[in-house]
Amino acid sequence: MGNTQSNLPTYYNADPTNESYEHSLSSYVDLASEAIGARVVRASNEHFGAAANLIKAEDPAASATKRKSPEESADAWVTRRHNPEIDWAVIQLGAAGTIAGFNIDTRGLDGEQASQVSVQGCLAPEDSVVDENGNIDGAQWEELLPVVDIASNARHLLALWNTTESAFNFVRLTLHPDGGISRLRIMGTVMAKADVEGEIDLASVVSGARVIQASNDKLGAKDNLILPNRASAESPSTLGWKTSRSHLSDHSDWAIIKLGEPGFLTRIELDTGLYDGDQPVAAALQACYTEAANPEKDPQCFWYQIVPRTELNGSEVHSIDVTLNDVPFSHIKLTIHPDGGVSRLRAYGQRVKEIEEEAAREEAEAAAEAALAAEVGLDADTPATTSDADDTATVGVAEGISMRARGKDTVEVVITKSVAEVKSDEKASVPANSPKRGASKKNAPAAAVSTPPRKKGRSKKHVNASEANASNDDEHFSSREGELIQSLTSPVQPKKRGHAKVRPGDDTDEGSVNTVDSQPKRSRRKASKARH
């Protein structure tokens, strides 16, 4: 939703002193950083400085417009003078997300800065084209920040009173009328893609993860830990998380990461790339489950050790198996001994939400199979009839057929016995409480026929030729039904059910200990019980 619903201010200055290290926007992600894949799509003018400078991860130079030669560009986006209208630049964000505020940086611009700016946003296909007027076909630009005055050589941390409810993946920065801006930070929360399946990096910023807190990041920002791709020497400011030196043998530093979504972890990667000699001596990892954004504020939160203290080498990716299929986690805590730098942290696993949805689908399929099988099993001696109105047929020798649900609209008919075999079995043994031939379906037991659940993609065994021929000899089947039965397959073996899931902190035989050295007890619970 927009931020112009009343005459009240829609933003406030999050750092009036222009010197604060921590402020109300510190916990958000810069969606417009090239470090997470943002790019400048088009700009109206770049005469003195490229618009691509807006999204650099590095802070601007002390004098962004000081050039050694006229041909050298400024370390900022700077346009021509005397523009009769406006200048604009359209940026595609590295990930779609809700927006909490802006950091409009004019450091290094003293006299060359724009006098006023505004920001608009929209949600459009990733391959959208920006026209010569700064518009995207079919997209409606929404005002995120009204026209505001800006000063030279300063950071303008403007936080929205209300974070946007809608997600955006394109923003347009407008200069009124022209001038320069060194950097533009769009602070917000990543909206993870819902269509991603299987094992993903739950600790990646593009999956919605955030670094909540760190003991020290004087020499390398804590947010670098969860950036996509490996560190590059071409971008020194995004090399990794690096702490101050400590000469105490028992010292340690730590960082807490909130996963994009709660999940079941399978593998941890600690990357010390480009930190050869600067890497920690060792590292350990703990994990917990809590609904609080910061586990430190949840007294009931239990930290479980998932990776014991492990020695680290420089410039190497350390891959560690932590398969815990029945224990979901929402946060992880990296502890390094005694200090040093880690480039990237990866926490691979599967989302709790995805597993619960998969379990629900399997249960629905199993219920549909049981219902169809029971229905067919009770039509034992019903004469074969065909209705022209709905183009369906009722088979009169259902004893030799079972039906299996395949999705919503498809039914798999499988020949399990020949007609002769069925009649022979009938005479040999008929349960005393079995329904009479031709009995109503409403009075029949639900478990007349039991079929095992089936997982999509499992291989099938074809029925043998004698069974297929027996079905073709029966005159009760129409040509359409005969063709259908010949192409069908036999039932498959029961599949393994999905992993059961529990929450850390659930009661177990030995209880839980609120310490990093404890191991989670894996009591089994249904997937539907796992919390999001």
Coordinates of N, CA and C in Angstrom, one line a residue, residues 43-54 74-79 87-90 109 112 173-175 179-183:
A43 N 18.8 5.2 -17.3 CA 18.9 6.5 -16.7 C 18.7 7.5 -17.8
S44 N 18.1 8.7 -17.4 CA 17.8 9.7 -18.4 C 19.1 10.4 -18.8
N45 N 20.1 10.5 -17.9 CA 21.3 11.2 -18.3 C 22.4 10.8 -17.4
E46 N 23.6 10.6 -17.9 CA 24.8 10.2 -17.1 C 26.0 10.9 -17.6
H47 N 25.9 12.2 -17.8 CA 27.0 13.0 -18.5 C 28.2 13.0 -17.6
F48 N 28.1 13.2 -16.3 CA 29.3 13.3 -15.5 C 29.6 12.2 -14.6
G49 N 28.7 11.2 -14.5 CA 28.9 10.1 -13.6 C 27.8 9.0 -13.9
A50 N 28.2 7.8 -14.0 CA 27.3 6.7 -14.3 C 26.3 6.4 -13.2
A51 N 25.1 6.1 -13.5 CA 24.1 5.7 -12.6 C 24.4 4.4 -11.8
A52 N 25.3 3.6 -12.4 CA 25.7 2.4 -11.8 C 26.4 2.6 -10.5
N53 N 27.0 3.8 -10.3 CA 27.6 4.1 -9.0 C 26.6 4.1 -7.9
L54 N 25.3 4.3 -8.1 CA 24.3 4.4 -7.1 C 24.3 3.1 -6.3
A74 N 32.9 10.7 -12.3 CA 32.8 10.8 -10.9 C 32.3 9.5 -10.2
D75 N 32.6 9.4 -8.9 CA 32.1 8.2 -8.2 C 30.7 8.5 -7.6
A76 N 29.8 8.8 -8.5 CA 28.5 9.1 -8.2 C 27.7 9.2 -9.5
W77 N 26.4 9.3 -9.4 CA 25.5 9.5 -10.6 C 25.3 11.1 -10.7
V78 N 25.9 11.7 -11.7 CA 25.8 13.1 -11.9 C 25.4 13.4 -13.3
T79 N 24.3 14.3 -13.4 CA 23.8 14.6 -14.7 C 24.2 16.0 -15.2
D87 N 15.5 14.5 -13.9 CA 16.3 13.4 -14.4 C 15.9 12.2 -13.5
W88 N 16.1 11.0 -14.1 CA 15.6 9.8 -13.4 C 16.5 8.6 -13.7
A89 N 16.5 7.6 -12.8 CA 17.3 6.4 -12.9 C 16.4 5.3 -12.4
V90 N 16.2 4.2 -13.2 CA 15.4 3.0 -12.8 C 16.3 1.9 -12.4
L109 N 29.9 14.9 -2.7 CA 29.3 15.9 -3.6 C 29.1 17.2 -2.8
E112 N 27.6 19.8 -6.2 CA 27.1 19.1 -7.3 C 25.9 18.2 -7.1
L173 N 14.5 6.5 -9.0 CA 15.0 7.7 -8.3 C 14.9 8.9 -9.2
T174 N 14.2 10.0 -8.7 CA 14.0 11.2 -9.6 C 14.7 12.4 -8.9
L175 N 15.5 13.1 -9.8 CA 16.2 14.3 -9.3 C 15.3 15.5 -9.8
G179 N 21.4 17.2 -11.1 CA 22.5 17.1 -10.1 C 23.1 15.8 -9.9
G180 N 23.5 15.5 -8.7 CA 24.2 14.2 -8.4 C 23.8 13.5 -7.1
I181 N 23.8 12.2 -7.1 CA 23.7 11.4 -5.9 C 24.8 10.4 -5.8
S182 N 25.4 10.2 -4.7 CA 26.6 9.3 -4.7 C 26.1 7.8 -4.5
R183 N 25.2 7.5 -3.6 CA 24.7 6.2 -3.4 C 23.2 6.2 -3.0

